[in-house]
XYZ file of N, CA and C in Angstrom:
405
model
N 0.999 -1.027 0.003
C 0.024 0.146 0.016
C 0.843 1.196 -0.038
N 0.611 2.203 -0.897
C 1.210 3.363 -0.942
C 0.529 4.568 -0.760
N 1.040 5.404 0.383
C 0.130 6.401 0.877
C 0.987 7.792 0.585
N 0.399 8.694 -0.223
C 0.997 9.940 -0.632
C 0.080 11.012 -0.415
N 0.644 12.146 -0.411
C -0.293 13.385 -0.319
C -0.379 14.041 -1.906
N -1.471 14.264 -2.279
C -1.762 14.781 -3.601
C -2.096 16.174 -3.559
N -2.438 16.796 -2.606
C -2.567 18.222 -2.452
C -2.273 18.578 -1.041
N -1.471 19.827 -0.875
C -1.037 20.366 0.515
C -1.231 21.949 0.656
N -2.027 22.327 1.527
C -1.940 23.676 1.647
C -1.784 23.893 3.116
N -0.878 24.919 3.477
C -0.503 25.310 4.890
C -0.352 26.766 5.114
N -0.563 27.263 6.256
C -0.118 28.533 6.493
C 0.829 28.620 7.787
N 1.657 29.516 7.823
C 2.874 29.640 8.796
C 2.872 31.055 9.416
N 2.806 30.954 10.874
C 3.048 32.182 11.632
C 4.510 32.329 11.801
N 4.807 33.739 12.052
C 6.413 34.056 12.442
C 7.361 33.329 11.561
N 7.237 33.485 10.285
C 8.096 32.807 9.386
C 8.274 33.679 8.291
N 9.512 33.540 7.733
C 9.831 34.417 6.435
C 9.881 33.563 5.269
N 9.711 34.146 4.089
C 9.629 33.511 2.952
C 11.195 32.418 2.867
N 12.139 33.034 3.199
C 13.691 32.350 3.164
C 13.627 31.170 4.073
N 12.845 31.258 5.241
C 12.741 30.181 6.136
C 12.066 28.981 5.458
N 10.998 29.155 4.912
C 10.158 28.083 4.661
C 10.796 27.487 3.123
N 11.410 28.401 2.534
C 12.120 27.909 1.237
C 13.205 26.917 1.743
N 13.913 27.316 2.882
C 14.804 26.362 3.363
C 14.341 25.324 3.853
N 13.262 25.322 4.644
C 12.678 24.046 5.172
C 12.229 23.055 4.062
N 11.584 23.667 3.026
C 11.052 22.683 1.999
C 12.163 22.267 0.972
N 13.448 22.827 1.245
C 14.668 22.571 0.288
C 14.301 23.077 -1.112
N 13.695 24.223 -1.247
C 13.283 24.822 -2.401
C 14.086 26.058 -2.906
N 15.247 26.312 -2.147
C 16.198 27.439 -2.319
C 16.619 27.561 -3.816
N 16.717 26.225 -4.353
C 17.362 26.365 -5.750
C 16.267 26.282 -6.899
N 14.911 26.121 -6.360
C 13.909 26.054 -7.569
C 13.816 27.566 -7.894
N 13.621 27.693 -9.270
C 13.477 28.733 -9.994
C 12.148 29.345 -10.031
N 11.644 29.925 -9.080
C 10.305 30.486 -8.917
C 9.988 31.708 -9.855
N 8.983 32.038 -10.233
C 8.635 33.268 -10.849
C 7.968 34.221 -9.872
N 8.248 35.606 -9.919
C 7.575 36.449 -8.913
C 6.137 36.558 -9.453
N 5.098 36.437 -8.439
C 3.607 36.598 -8.699
C 3.286 37.856 -8.003
N 2.095 38.163 -8.241
C 1.369 39.423 -7.665
C 0.586 38.931 -6.290
N -0.529 39.493 -6.058
C -1.302 39.137 -5.025
C -1.642 37.594 -5.002
N -1.748 37.123 -3.643
C -1.990 35.735 -3.767
C -3.097 35.569 -2.498
N -4.166 34.848 -2.865
C -4.993 34.402 -1.820
C -5.714 35.525 -0.951
N -5.815 36.820 -1.722
C -6.370 37.992 -0.954
C -5.702 38.579 0.036
N -4.739 37.831 0.663
C -4.087 38.186 2.034
C -2.634 38.523 1.846
N -1.967 38.118 0.683
C -0.501 38.196 0.600
C -0.268 39.074 -0.693
N 0.546 40.163 -0.309
C 0.864 41.028 -1.434
C 1.854 40.464 -2.547
N 2.587 39.615 -2.141
C 3.487 39.016 -3.109
C 3.490 37.649 -3.169
N 3.932 36.761 -4.157
C 3.898 35.342 -4.241
C 5.285 34.910 -5.185
N 5.486 33.515 -4.948
C 6.368 32.909 -5.627
C 5.543 31.755 -6.412
N 5.646 31.648 -7.664
C 4.943 30.505 -8.410
C 5.860 29.627 -9.344
N 5.695 28.549 -9.363
C 6.376 27.567 -10.249
C 5.301 26.795 -10.985
N 5.137 27.168 -12.346
C 4.284 26.610 -13.255
C 2.844 26.219 -12.682
N 2.346 27.094 -11.778
C 1.073 26.703 -11.212
C 0.752 25.917 -10.386
N 1.878 24.923 -10.118
C 1.521 23.736 -9.189
C 2.225 23.957 -7.898
N 2.882 25.180 -7.707
C 3.499 25.457 -6.428
C 3.466 26.917 -6.261
N 2.768 27.532 -5.312
C 2.460 28.641 -5.116
C 2.829 29.106 -3.669
N 3.513 30.192 -3.299
C 3.855 30.445 -1.898
C 3.556 31.949 -1.835
N 2.657 32.266 -1.063
C 2.074 33.664 -0.779
C 2.940 34.400 0.380
N 3.462 35.520 0.384
C 3.992 36.299 1.529
C 3.868 37.765 1.456
N 4.315 38.385 2.456
C 4.070 39.793 2.693
C 2.699 40.065 3.017
N 2.186 39.618 3.950
C 0.562 39.721 4.050
C 0.389 40.907 4.801
N -1.042 41.394 4.644
C -1.497 42.474 5.437
C -2.612 42.477 5.916
N -3.279 41.240 5.920
C -4.609 41.137 6.597
C -4.675 39.768 7.450
N -3.672 39.001 7.201
C -3.687 37.586 7.892
C -2.788 37.545 9.223
N -2.891 36.790 9.856
C -1.938 36.312 11.068
C -0.874 35.714 10.636
N -0.965 34.998 9.462
C -0.014 34.195 9.087
C 0.900 34.727 8.082
N 2.195 34.552 8.145
C 3.180 35.316 7.273
C 3.480 34.641 6.002
N 3.315 33.335 5.605
C 3.528 32.674 4.616
C 2.651 31.397 4.257
N 2.042 31.476 3.113
C 0.921 30.477 2.772
C 1.520 29.627 1.678
N 1.370 28.271 1.763
C 2.101 27.321 0.854
C 0.963 26.575 0.138
N 0.828 26.445 -1.229
C -0.073 25.638 -1.964
C 0.624 24.733 -2.883
N 0.424 23.401 -2.672
C 1.230 22.423 -3.566
C 0.104 21.545 -4.060
N -0.032 21.550 -5.455
C -1.009 20.683 -6.122
C -0.262 19.294 -6.051
N -0.775 18.413 -6.690
C -0.179 16.942 -6.960
C 1.312 16.993 -7.324
N 1.527 17.696 -8.515
C 2.963 18.022 -8.963
C 3.733 18.616 -8.109
N 3.221 19.754 -7.373
C 4.100 20.395 -6.412
C 4.451 19.412 -5.172
N 3.555 18.548 -4.907
C 3.910 17.418 -3.801
C 4.907 16.510 -4.373
N 4.976 16.132 -5.551
C 5.772 15.236 -6.309
C 7.247 15.867 -6.213
N 7.334 17.422 -6.550
C 8.491 18.125 -6.564
C 9.201 18.113 -5.150
N 8.243 18.252 -4.106
C 8.725 18.309 -2.643
C 9.395 17.014 -2.368
N 8.865 16.009 -2.781
C 9.311 14.626 -2.546
C 10.756 14.475 -3.138
N 10.759 14.711 -4.613
C 12.048 14.751 -5.298
C 13.227 15.611 -4.657
N 12.814 16.821 -4.184
C 13.774 17.603 -3.658
C 14.393 17.206 -2.342
N 13.522 16.182 -1.625
C 13.887 15.843 -0.385
C 14.230 14.240 -0.282
N 14.224 13.824 -1.417
C 14.487 12.088 -1.598
C 15.804 11.786 -0.973
N 16.807 12.563 -0.866
C 18.150 12.015 -0.546
C 18.043 11.945 1.158
N 16.944 12.615 1.630
C 16.811 12.464 3.047
C 15.707 11.385 3.479
N 15.484 10.436 2.570
C 14.425 9.497 2.794
C 13.165 10.047 3.192
N 12.674 10.796 2.299
C 11.429 11.505 2.530
C 10.161 10.567 2.691
N 9.377 10.889 3.917
C 8.127 10.315 4.036
C 7.161 11.266 4.436
N 5.854 11.303 4.056
C 4.888 12.503 4.500
C 4.679 12.561 5.837
N 4.686 11.542 6.790
C 4.418 11.506 8.122
C 5.440 12.368 8.795
N 6.816 12.066 8.519
C 7.752 12.736 8.969
C 7.867 14.333 8.744
N 7.395 14.435 7.380
C 7.514 15.852 6.968
C 6.470 16.636 7.756
N 5.272 16.189 7.665
C 4.165 16.957 8.422
C 4.592 17.063 9.955
N 5.199 16.027 10.471
C 5.503 16.142 11.975
C 6.696 17.085 12.195
N 7.572 17.246 11.206
C 8.846 18.321 11.453
C 8.227 19.559 11.263
N 7.309 19.865 10.305
C 6.777 21.109 9.741
C 5.966 21.543 11.090
N 5.243 20.653 11.743
C 4.399 21.101 12.961
C 5.297 21.328 14.108
N 6.420 21.009 14.209
C 7.430 21.086 15.276
C 8.259 22.405 14.963
N 8.674 22.651 13.839
C 9.380 23.784 13.352
C 8.944 25.108 13.257
N 7.357 25.006 12.975
C 6.733 26.207 12.863
C 5.331 26.245 13.435
N 4.876 27.450 13.779
C 3.370 27.401 14.244
C 2.475 27.411 12.979
N 2.148 26.193 12.436
C 1.400 26.008 11.242
C 0.106 25.701 11.345
N -0.813 26.201 10.346
C -2.080 25.773 10.088
C -2.446 24.949 8.911
N -2.636 23.834 9.003
C -2.970 22.942 7.721
C -4.379 23.285 7.250
N -4.469 23.779 6.076
C -5.507 24.179 5.554
C -6.151 23.114 4.464
N -5.384 22.341 3.942
C -5.960 21.328 3.101
C -4.716 20.154 2.979
N -5.293 18.877 3.112
C -4.266 17.846 2.676
C -5.166 16.762 2.173
N -4.823 16.474 0.937
C -5.469 15.366 0.192
C -4.646 14.293 0.159
N -5.131 13.136 0.712
C -4.320 12.059 0.824
C -4.741 10.945 -0.170
N -3.901 10.248 -0.908
C -3.998 9.160 -2.056
C -3.648 7.950 -1.289
N -4.353 6.765 -1.336
C -3.824 5.598 -1.024
C -4.076 4.623 -2.026
N -2.940 4.118 -2.579
C -2.842 3.067 -3.716
C -2.810 1.824 -3.058
N -4.014 0.892 -2.968
C -3.903 -0.363 -2.278
C -3.739 -1.434 -3.394
N -2.630 -1.931 -3.703
C -2.392 -3.103 -4.672
C -2.594 -4.267 -4.202
N -2.840 -4.395 -2.885
C -2.916 -5.827 -2.331
C -4.239 -5.919 -1.892
N -5.191 -5.156 -1.873
C -6.657 -5.078 -1.552
C -6.734 -5.327 -0.024
N -5.826 -4.723 0.921
C -5.664 -4.913 2.279
C -6.759 -4.015 2.712
N -7.344 -2.864 2.070
C -8.460 -2.091 2.396
C -9.665 -2.811 2.281
N -9.726 -3.924 1.218
C -11.050 -4.581 0.813
C -12.094 -3.404 0.262
N -11.594 -2.944 -0.491
C -12.525 -1.760 -1.200
C -13.875 -2.218 -1.616
N -14.070 -3.326 -2.055
C -15.414 -3.710 -2.577
C -16.324 -3.914 -1.332
N -15.766 -4.235 -0.390
C -16.564 -4.486 1.014
C -16.927 -3.083 1.590
N -15.947 -2.146 1.598
C -16.237 -0.728 2.067
C -17.301 0.034 1.022
N -17.221 -0.300 -0.267
C -18.108 0.359 -1.184
C -19.487 -0.307 -0.835
N -19.561 -1.526 -0.620
C -20.861 -2.093 -0.568
C -21.509 -1.594 0.840
N -20.705 -1.318 1.883
C -21.261 -0.817 3.235
C -21.673 0.332 2.899
N -20.944 1.325 2.239
C -21.299 2.684 1.921
C -22.619 2.655 1.183
N -22.735 1.931 0.242
C -24.092 2.061 -0.639
C -25.174 1.479 0.117
N -25.107 0.599 1.060
C -25.917 -0.036 1.978
C -26.432 1.150 3.020
N -25.521 1.865 3.463
C -25.849 2.893 4.456
C -26.546 3.980 3.884
N -26.066 4.271 2.705
C -26.911 5.530 1.887
C -28.284 5.079 1.514
N -28.413 3.816 1.033
C -29.762 3.450 0.738
C -30.738 3.649 1.916
N -30.056 3.150 3.174
C -30.945 3.093 4.408
C -31.178 4.459 4.853
N -30.327 5.490 4.591
C -30.673 6.780 4.988
C -31.685 7.572 3.937
N -31.606 7.077 2.759
C -32.722 7.658 1.911
C -34.075 7.238 1.818
N -34.174 5.953 2.652
C -35.393 5.383 2.939
C -36.045 5.873 4.258
N -35.291 6.665 4.896
C -35.854 7.246 6.192
C -36.825 8.476 6.132
């Protein structure tokens, strides 16, 4: 079974853009400068639309906002691969290093062994839904 994150958004207090880039190992990534981001951040760094980092806020308590689509999550894994990257450790380390608020985490589970028995889970879901509709 393979568990990965396919979308990640988080906001960080008391943090600079350089600190978050260091933490993500994105210092060498060639970001483009962007304009306003997420209505709270005056500036942003963007990488081909799948990695966006807002900073220089004027309305939010959070100093930096990070949004990684599926491709952005794969980039994070690739840039951190030499350190035996895994998502559990990354989220744990992020939580310990910064005052962070997770806004969105999409988790993908690829179950090649049928450990989750998805057919049984799907049947239970349909049965429960049918029962709720008849009430």
